[in-house]
Short mmCIF file of C-alpha atoms in Angstrom, two decimals:
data_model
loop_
_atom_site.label_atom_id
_atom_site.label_comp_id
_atom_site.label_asym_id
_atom_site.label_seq_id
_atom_site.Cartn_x
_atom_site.Cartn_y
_atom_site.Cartn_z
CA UNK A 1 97.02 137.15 90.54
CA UNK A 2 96.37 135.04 87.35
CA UNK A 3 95.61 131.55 88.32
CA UNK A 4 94.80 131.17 84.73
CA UNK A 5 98.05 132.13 83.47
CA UNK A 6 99.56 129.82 86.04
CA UNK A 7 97.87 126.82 85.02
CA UNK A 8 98.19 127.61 81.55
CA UNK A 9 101.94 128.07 81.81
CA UNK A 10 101.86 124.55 84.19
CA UNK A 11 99.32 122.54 81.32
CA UNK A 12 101.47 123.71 78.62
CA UNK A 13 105.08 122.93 79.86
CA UNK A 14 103.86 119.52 81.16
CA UNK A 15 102.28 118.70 77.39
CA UNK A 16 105.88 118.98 75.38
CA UNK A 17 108.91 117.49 75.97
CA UNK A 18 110.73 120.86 75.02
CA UNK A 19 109.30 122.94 77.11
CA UNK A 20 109.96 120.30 79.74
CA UNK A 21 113.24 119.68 79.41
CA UNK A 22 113.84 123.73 79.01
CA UNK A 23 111.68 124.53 82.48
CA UNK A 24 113.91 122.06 83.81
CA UNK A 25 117.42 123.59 82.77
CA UNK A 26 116.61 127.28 82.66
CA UNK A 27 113.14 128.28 84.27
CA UNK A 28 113.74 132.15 84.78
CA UNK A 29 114.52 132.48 80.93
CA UNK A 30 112.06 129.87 80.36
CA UNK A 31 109.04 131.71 81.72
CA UNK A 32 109.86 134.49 79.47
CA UNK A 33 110.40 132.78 76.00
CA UNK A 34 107.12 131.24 77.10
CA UNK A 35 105.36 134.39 77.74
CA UNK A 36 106.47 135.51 74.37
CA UNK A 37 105.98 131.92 72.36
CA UNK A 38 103.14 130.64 73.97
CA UNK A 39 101.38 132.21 76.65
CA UNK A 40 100.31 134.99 74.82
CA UNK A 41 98.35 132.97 72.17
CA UNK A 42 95.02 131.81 72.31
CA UNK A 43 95.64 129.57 68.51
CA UNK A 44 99.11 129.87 66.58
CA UNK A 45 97.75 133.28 65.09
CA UNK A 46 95.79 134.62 67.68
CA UNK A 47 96.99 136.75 70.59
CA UNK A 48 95.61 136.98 74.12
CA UNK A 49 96.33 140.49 74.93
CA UNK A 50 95.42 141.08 78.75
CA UNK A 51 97.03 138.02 80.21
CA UNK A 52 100.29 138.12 82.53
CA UNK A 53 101.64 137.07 85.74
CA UNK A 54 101.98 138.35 89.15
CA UNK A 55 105.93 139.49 90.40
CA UNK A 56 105.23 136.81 93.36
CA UNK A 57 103.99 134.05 90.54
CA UNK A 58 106.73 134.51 88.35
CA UNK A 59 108.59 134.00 91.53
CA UNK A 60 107.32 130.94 92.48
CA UNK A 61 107.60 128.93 88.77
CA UNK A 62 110.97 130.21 88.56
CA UNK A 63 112.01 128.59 91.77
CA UNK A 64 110.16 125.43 91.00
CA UNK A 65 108.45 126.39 94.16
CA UNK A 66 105.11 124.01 93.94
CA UNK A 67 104.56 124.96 98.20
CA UNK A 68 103.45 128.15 97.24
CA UNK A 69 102.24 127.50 94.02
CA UNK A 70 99.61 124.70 95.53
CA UNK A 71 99.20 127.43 98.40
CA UNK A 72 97.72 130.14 95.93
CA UNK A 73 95.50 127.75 94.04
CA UNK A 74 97.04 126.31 91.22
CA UNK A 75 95.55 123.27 90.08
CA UNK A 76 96.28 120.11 92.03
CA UNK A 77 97.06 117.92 89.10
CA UNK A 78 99.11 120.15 87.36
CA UNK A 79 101.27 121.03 90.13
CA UNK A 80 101.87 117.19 90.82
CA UNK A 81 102.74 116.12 87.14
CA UNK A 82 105.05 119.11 85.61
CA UNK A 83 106.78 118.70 88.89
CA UNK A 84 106.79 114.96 88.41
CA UNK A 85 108.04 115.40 84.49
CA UNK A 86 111.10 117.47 86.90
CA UNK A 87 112.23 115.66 89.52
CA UNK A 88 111.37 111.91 89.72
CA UNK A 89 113.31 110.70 87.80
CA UNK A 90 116.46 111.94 89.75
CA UNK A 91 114.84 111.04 92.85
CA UNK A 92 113.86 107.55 92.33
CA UNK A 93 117.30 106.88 91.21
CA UNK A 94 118.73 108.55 94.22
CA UNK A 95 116.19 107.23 96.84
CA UNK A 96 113.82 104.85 95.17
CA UNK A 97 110.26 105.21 93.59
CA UNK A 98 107.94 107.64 94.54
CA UNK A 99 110.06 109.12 97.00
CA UNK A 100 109.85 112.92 95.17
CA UNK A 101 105.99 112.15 95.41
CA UNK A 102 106.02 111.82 99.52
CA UNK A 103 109.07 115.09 99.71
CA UNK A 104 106.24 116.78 98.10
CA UNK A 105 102.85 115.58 100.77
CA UNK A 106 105.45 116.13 103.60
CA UNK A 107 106.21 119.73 102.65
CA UNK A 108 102.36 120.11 102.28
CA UNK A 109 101.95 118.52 105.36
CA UNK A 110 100.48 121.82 107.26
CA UNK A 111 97.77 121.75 105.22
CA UNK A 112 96.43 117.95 106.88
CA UNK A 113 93.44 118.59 108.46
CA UNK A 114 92.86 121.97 107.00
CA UNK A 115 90.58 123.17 103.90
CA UNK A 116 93.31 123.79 101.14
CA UNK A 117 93.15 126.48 98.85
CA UNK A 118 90.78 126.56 95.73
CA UNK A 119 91.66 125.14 92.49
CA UNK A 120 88.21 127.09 91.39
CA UNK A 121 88.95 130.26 89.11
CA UNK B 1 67.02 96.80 70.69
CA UNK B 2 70.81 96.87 72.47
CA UNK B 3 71.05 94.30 75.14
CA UNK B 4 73.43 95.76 77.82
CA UNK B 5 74.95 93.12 78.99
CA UNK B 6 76.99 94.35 81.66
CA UNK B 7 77.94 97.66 83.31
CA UNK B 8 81.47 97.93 84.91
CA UNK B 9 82.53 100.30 87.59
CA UNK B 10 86.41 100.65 88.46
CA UNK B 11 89.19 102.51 89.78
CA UNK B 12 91.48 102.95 87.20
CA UNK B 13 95.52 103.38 88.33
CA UNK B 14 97.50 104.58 85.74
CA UNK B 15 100.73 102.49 86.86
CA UNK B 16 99.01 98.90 86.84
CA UNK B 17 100.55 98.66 82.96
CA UNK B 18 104.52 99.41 84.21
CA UNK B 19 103.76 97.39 86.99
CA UNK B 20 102.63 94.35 85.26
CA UNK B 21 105.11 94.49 82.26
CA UNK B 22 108.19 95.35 83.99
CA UNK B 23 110.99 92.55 83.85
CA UNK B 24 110.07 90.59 87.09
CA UNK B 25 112.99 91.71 88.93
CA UNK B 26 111.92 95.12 88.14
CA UNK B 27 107.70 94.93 89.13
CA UNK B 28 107.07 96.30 92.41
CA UNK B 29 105.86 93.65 95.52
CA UNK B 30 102.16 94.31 94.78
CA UNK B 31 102.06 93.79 91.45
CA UNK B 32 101.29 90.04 91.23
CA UNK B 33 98.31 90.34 93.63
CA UNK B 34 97.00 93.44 91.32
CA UNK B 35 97.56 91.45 88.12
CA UNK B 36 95.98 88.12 89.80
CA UNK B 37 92.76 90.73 90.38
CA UNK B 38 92.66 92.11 86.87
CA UNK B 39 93.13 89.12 85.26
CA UNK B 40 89.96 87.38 87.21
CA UNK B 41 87.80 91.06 86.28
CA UNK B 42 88.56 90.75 82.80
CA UNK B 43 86.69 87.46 82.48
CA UNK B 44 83.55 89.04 83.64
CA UNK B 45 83.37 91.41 80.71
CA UNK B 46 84.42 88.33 78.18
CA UNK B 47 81.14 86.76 79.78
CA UNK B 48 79.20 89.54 78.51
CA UNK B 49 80.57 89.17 75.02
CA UNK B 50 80.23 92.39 74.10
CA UNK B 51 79.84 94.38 70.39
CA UNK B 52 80.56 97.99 71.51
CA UNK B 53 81.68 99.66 74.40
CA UNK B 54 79.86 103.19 75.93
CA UNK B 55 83.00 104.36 78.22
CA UNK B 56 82.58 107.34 80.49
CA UNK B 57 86.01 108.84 81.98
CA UNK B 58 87.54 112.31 82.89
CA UNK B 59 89.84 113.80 81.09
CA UNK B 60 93.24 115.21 83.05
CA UNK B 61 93.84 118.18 81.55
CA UNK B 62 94.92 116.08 78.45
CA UNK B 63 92.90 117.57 75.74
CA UNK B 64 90.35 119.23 77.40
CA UNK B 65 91.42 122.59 79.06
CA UNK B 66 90.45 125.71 81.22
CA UNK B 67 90.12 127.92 77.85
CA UNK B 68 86.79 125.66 77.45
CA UNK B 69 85.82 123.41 79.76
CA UNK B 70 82.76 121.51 79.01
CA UNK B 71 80.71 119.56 82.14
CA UNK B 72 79.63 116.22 79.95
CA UNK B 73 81.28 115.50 76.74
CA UNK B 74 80.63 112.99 74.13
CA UNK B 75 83.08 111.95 71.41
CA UNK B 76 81.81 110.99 67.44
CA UNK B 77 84.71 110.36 65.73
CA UNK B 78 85.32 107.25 63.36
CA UNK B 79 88.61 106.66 65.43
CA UNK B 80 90.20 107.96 68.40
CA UNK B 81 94.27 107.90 68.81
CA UNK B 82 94.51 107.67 72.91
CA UNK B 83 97.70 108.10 75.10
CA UNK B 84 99.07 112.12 75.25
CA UNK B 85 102.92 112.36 75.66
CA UNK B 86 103.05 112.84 79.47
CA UNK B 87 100.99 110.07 79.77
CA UNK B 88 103.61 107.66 77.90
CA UNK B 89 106.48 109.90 79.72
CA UNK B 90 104.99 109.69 83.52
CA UNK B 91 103.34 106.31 82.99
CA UNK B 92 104.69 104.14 80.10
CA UNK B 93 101.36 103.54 78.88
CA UNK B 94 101.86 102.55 75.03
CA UNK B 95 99.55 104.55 72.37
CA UNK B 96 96.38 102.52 71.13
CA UNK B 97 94.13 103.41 68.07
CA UNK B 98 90.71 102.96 69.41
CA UNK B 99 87.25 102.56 66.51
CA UNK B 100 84.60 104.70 67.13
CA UNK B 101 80.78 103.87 66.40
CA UNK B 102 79.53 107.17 64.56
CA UNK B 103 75.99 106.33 64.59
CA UNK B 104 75.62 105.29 68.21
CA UNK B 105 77.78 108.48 69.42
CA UNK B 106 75.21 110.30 67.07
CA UNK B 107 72.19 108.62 68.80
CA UNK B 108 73.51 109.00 72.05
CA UNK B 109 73.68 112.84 71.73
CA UNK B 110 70.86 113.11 70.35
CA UNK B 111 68.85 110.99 73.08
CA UNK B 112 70.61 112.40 75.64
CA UNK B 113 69.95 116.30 74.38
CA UNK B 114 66.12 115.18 74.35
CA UNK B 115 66.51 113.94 77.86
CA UNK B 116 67.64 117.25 78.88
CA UNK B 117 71.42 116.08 78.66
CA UNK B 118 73.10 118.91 76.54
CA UNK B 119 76.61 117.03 76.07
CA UNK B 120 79.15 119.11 74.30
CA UNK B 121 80.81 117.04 71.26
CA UNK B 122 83.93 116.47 69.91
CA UNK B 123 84.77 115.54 66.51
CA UNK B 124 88.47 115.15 66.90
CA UNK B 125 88.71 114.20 70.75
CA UNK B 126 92.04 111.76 71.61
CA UNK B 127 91.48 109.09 74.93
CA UNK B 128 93.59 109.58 77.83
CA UNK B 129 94.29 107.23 81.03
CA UNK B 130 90.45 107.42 82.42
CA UNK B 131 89.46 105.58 78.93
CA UNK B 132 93.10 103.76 78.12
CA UNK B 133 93.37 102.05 81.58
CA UNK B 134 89.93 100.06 81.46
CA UNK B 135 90.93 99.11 77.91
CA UNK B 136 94.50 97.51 79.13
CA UNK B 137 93.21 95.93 82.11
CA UNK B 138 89.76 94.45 80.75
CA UNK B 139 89.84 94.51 76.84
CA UNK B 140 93.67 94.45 76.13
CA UNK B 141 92.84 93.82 72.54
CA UNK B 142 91.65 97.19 72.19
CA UNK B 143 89.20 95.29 69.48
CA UNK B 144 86.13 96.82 70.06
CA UNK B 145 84.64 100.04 68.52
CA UNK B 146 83.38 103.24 71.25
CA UNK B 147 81.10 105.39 72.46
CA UNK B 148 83.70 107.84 74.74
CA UNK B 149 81.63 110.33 77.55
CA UNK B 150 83.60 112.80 79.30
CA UNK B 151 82.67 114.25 82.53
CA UNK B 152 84.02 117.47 84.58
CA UNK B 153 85.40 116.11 87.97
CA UNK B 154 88.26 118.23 88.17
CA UNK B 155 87.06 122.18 87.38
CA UNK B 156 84.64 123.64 89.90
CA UNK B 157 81.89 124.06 89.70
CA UNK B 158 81.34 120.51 89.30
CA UNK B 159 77.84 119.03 88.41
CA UNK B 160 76.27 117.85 91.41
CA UNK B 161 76.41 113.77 92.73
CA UNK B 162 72.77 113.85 91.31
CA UNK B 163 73.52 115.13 88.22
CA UNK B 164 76.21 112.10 87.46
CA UNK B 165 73.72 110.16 88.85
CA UNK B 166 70.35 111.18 87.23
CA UNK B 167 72.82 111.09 83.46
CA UNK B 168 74.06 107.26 84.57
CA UNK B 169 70.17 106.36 84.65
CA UNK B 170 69.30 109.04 81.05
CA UNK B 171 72.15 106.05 79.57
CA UNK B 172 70.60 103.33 80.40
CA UNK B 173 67.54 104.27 78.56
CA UNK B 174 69.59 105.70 75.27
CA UNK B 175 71.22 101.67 75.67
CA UNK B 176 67.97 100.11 75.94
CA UNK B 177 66.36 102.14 73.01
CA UNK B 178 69.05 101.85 70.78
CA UNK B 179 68.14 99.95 67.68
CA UNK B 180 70.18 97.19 66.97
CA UNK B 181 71.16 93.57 67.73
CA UNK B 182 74.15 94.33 68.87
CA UNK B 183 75.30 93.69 72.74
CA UNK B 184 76.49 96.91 74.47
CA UNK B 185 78.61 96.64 77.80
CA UNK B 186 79.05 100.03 79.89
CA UNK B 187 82.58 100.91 81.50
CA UNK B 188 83.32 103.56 83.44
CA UNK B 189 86.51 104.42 86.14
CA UNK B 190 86.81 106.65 88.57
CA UNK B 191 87.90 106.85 92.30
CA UNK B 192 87.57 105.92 96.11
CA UNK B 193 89.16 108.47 98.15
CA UNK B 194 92.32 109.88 96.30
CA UNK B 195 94.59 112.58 96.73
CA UNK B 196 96.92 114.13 94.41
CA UNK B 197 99.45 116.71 94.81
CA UNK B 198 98.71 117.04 98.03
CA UNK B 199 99.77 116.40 101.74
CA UNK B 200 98.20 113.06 101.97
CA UNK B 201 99.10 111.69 98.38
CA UNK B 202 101.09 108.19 98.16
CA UNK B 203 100.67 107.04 101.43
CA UNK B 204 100.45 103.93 103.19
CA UNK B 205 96.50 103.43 102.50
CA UNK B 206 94.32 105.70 100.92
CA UNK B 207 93.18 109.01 102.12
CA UNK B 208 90.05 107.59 103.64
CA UNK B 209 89.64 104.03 103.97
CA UNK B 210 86.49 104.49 105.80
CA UNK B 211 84.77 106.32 103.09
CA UNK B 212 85.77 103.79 100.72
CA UNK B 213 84.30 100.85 103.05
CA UNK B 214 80.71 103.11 102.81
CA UNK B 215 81.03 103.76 98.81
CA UNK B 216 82.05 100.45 97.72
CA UNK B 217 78.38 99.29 99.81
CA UNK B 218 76.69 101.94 98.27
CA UNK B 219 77.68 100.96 95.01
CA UNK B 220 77.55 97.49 94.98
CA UNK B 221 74.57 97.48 97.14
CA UNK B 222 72.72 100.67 93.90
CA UNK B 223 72.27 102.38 97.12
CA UNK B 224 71.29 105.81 95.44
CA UNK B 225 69.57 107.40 98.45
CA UNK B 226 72.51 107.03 100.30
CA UNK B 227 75.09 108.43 98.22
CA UNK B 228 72.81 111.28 97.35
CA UNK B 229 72.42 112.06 101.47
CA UNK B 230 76.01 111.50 102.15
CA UNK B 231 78.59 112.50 99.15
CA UNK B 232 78.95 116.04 98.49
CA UNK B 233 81.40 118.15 96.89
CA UNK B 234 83.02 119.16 100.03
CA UNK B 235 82.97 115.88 101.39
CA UNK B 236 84.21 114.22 99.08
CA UNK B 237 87.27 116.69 99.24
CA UNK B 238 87.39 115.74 103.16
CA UNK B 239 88.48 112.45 102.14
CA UNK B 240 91.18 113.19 99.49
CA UNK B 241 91.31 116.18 97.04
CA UNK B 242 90.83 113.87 93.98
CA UNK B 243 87.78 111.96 95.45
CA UNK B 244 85.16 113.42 92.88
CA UNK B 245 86.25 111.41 90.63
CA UNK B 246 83.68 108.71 92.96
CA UNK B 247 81.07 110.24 90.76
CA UNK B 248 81.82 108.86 87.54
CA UNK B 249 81.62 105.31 89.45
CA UNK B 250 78.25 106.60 90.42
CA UNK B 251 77.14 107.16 87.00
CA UNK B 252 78.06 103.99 86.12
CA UNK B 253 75.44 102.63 89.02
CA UNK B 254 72.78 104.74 87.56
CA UNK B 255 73.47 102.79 84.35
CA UNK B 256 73.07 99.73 86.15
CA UNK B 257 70.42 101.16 88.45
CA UNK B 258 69.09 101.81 91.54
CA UNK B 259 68.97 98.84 93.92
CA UNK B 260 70.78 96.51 91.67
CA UNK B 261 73.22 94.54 93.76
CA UNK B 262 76.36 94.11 91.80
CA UNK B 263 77.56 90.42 90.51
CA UNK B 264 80.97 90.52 91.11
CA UNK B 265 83.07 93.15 93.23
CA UNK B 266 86.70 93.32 94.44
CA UNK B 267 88.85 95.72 96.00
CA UNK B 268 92.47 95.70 97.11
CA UNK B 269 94.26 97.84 99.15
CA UNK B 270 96.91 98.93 96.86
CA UNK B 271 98.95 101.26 99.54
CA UNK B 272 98.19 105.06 98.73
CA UNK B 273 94.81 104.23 97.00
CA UNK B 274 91.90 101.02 97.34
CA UNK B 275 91.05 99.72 94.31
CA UNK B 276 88.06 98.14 92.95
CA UNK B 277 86.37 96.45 90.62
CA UNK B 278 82.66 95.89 89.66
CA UNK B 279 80.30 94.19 87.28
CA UNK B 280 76.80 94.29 87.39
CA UNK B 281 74.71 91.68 84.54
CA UNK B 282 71.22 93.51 84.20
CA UNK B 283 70.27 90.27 82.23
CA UNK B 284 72.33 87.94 84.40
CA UNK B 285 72.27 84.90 82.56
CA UNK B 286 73.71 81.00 83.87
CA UNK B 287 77.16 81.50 81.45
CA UNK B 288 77.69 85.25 83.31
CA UNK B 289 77.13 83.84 86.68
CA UNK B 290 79.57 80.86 86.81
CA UNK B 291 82.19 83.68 84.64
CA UNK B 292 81.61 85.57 88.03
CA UNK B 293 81.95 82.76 90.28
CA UNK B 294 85.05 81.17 88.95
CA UNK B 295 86.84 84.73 88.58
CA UNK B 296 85.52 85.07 91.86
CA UNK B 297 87.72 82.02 93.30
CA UNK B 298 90.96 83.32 91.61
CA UNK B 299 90.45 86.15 93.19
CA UNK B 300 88.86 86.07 96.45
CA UNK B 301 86.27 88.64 95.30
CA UNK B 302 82.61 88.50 96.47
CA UNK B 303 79.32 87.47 93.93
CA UNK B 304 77.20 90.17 95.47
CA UNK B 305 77.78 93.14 97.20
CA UNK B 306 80.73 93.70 100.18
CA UNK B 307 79.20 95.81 103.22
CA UNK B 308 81.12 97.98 105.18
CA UNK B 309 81.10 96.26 108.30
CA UNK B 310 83.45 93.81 106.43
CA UNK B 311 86.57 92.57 108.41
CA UNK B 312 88.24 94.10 105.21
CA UNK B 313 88.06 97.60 107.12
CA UNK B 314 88.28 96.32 110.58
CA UNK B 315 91.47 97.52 111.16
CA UNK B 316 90.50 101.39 109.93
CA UNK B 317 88.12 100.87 112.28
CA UNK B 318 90.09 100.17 115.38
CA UNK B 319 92.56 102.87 114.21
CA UNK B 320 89.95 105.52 114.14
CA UNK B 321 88.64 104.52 117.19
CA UNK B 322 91.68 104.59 119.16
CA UNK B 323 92.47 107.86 117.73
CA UNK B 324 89.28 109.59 118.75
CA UNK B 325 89.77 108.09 122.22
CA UNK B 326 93.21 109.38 122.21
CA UNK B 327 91.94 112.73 121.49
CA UNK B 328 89.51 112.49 124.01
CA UNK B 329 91.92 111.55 126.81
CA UNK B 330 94.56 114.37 125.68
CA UNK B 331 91.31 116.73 126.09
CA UNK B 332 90.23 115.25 129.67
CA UNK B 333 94.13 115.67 130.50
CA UNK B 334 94.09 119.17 129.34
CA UNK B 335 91.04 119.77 131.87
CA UNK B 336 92.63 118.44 133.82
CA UNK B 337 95.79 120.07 133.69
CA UNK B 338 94.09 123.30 133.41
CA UNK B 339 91.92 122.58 137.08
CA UNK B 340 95.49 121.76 138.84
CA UNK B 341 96.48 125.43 137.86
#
């Protein structure tokens, strides 16, 4: 489990349109150019050896599965946004504003009344 | 030495710019009332005619990242681009160019290291929404140079409420000592109960209108022993995941400090989130308290502090109410269902 790596991969998608827009077409082969392009480096020329992801995290980013991903801690914020940057667009057009932002607290909606999981690393 | 002339606590809402510039057939039903309230805020800051601006935000993962997190931040830089690219892309908030004021940032650090403050600094440090949203709603112009803080309400461990607290009241003095003529106005934004990206984001009210009834007396009201007893870290998560960002709003009430009833303060309940909107004048003077008054009467704000027991929250009231007596009466029923078996 690297929550680290998580929210890394989640900060840096959500911070460049490119990414973005290729997270949004092609996330399996997206997570892996990633790995290799950007996850892996601390500054353009120098590498972060140790870091990778768990078989079930890959899993969830490359099913755009934010349930699980909020489940297992990753940060709050950049679970909503990246997922925002995804799918709002396409869903305010289809059923008005904001309406990806409720599909999202109605999924979550187990967790009312519950302590969620830790953001803290 | 500085005069500060005012300190200003508010929410900040990172769609109020989209919703107030949007063709009018395009702004959403709440945006008039929401501009109407702005509008009538601003004037108390013009009443303060302020030189520089000290602004204390948070910064959302923006610039500042887990790789090196600091707790309090403050920037020096001659100039400071703001807006990041999600930020335009999520919220269509336009880019600004904000000046910076070198020497004060300098003093500030400085003062606040010898008051036991020990504020990271950045020398290249670009202003997100928590800076950029004050700036649109109260000083559109974007005219004035700043003094940018940073504090850490979104990676735990957090500093405690005391420590936002305790560094709102180590301000003030750096403000007071600082020598110059020049006037200095404090803004800072935060939260009431908020949740984001999770099960109770964007709904009707906010997560916790209660809690927000309570914090907008303490504030208004500089009720520091209060908060301190009350608002903890896992409270504050109790009432919304994104509440902690109530303590930068208590920073800014150490700035204004303790026991000060505010001059002006609003709030409006703006669906998934309550807004709201304070000025305290440490030096009230006669030209600051008509500003208040007549902003006041465009916007049916109050000139002194709102309580909790205000009508305002009545109806949170009544809904809490009947849902613990509801609860009650489905436990008596189980009883008694249980008994008949």
């Amino acid at each position: 489990m690297s929550r680290y790596y998580v929210n890394k991969f989640l900060y840096t998608v959500d911070s460049d349109p490119k990414w973005v827009a290729a997270y949004k077409a092609d996330p399996r082969g997206t997570i892996d150019r990633w790995e290799e392009e950007v996850g892996q480096w601390l500054t353009p020329s120098e590498k972060t050896s140790w870091l990778s992801f768990t078989e079930e995290e890959r899993e969830a980013l490359a099913t755009h599965n934010y349930v699980w991903l909020f489940e297992h801690g990753a940060h709050f914020f950049l679970n909503l946004t990246l997922f925002i940057a995804l799918y709002d667009q396409e869903y305010t057009a289809r059923s008005g504003p904001l309406s990806f932002q409720r599909e999202m607290a109605d999924k979550l909606s187990p967790w009312v009344g519950k302590e969620y999981p830790s953001v803290a690393l | 030495m500085a005069e500060l002339t005012a300190v200003l606590a508010s929410t900040h809402h990172p769609f109020y710019y989209k919703a107030t510039t949007s063709p009018p057939d395009e702004r959403p039903p709440y945006a008039g009332d929401w501009q109407r309230k702005v509008e009538a805020y601003r004037e108390t800051l013009i009443a303060a005619d302020p030189d520089i601006l000290v602004m204390v935000g948070a910064d959302h993962f923006h610039q500042l990242w887990l790789d090196n997190y600091p707790q309090f931040l403050i920037g020096q830089a001659e100039q400071y681009d703001a807006t990041f690219y999600n930020e335009e892309r999520e919220f269509g908030i336009p880019k600004f160019l904000l000046q910076g004021d070198v020497d004060f940032s300098r003093y500030m650090h400085q003062e606040l290291m010898n008051q036991e403050f020990d504020l990271a600094v950045s020398h290249e440090l670009k202003i997100d929404h928590s800076i950029i949203c004050p700036i649109i709603t109260v000083r559109p112009e974007a005219d004035l140079p700043v003094v940018p803080i940073y504090t850490n309400i979104f990676v735990p461990p957090l500093p405690s409420p005391k420590r936002f607290y305790e560094l709102g009241r180590a301000i003030r003095r750096v403000i007071d000592s600082y020598p110059t003529e020049k006037k200095v106005v404090a803004i800072g934004t935060g939260h009431l109960s908020l949740e984001l990206g999770g099960p109770r984001q964007f709904g009707e009210h906010g997560p916790d209108p209660l809690f927000d009834a309570d914090a907008i007396e303490w504030l208004s009201t500089g009720n520091a022993e209060a908060i301190l007893a009350n608002v903890t870290h896992e409270s504050m998560s109790g009432v919304g995941n994104a509440t902690h960002g109530f303590m930068d709003l208590l920073l800014m009430m150490g700035i204004a400090g303790e026991g000060e009833h505010a001059d002006y303060v609003d709030q409006l309940d703006l669906f998934h989130t309550r807004e709201m909107y304070i000025t305290w004048y440490p030096y009230k003077n006669q030209k600051q308290a008509e500003a208040a008054t007549a902003a006041a009467e465009v916007s049916d704000a109050s000139t002194g502090p709102i309580y909790a027991n205000d009508a305002v929250w009545d109806q949170f009231r009544e809904e809490k109410q009947e849902s613990e007596q509801g609860t009650g009466a489905d436990a008596l029923s189980a009883v008694g269902e249980g008994s008949e078996r």
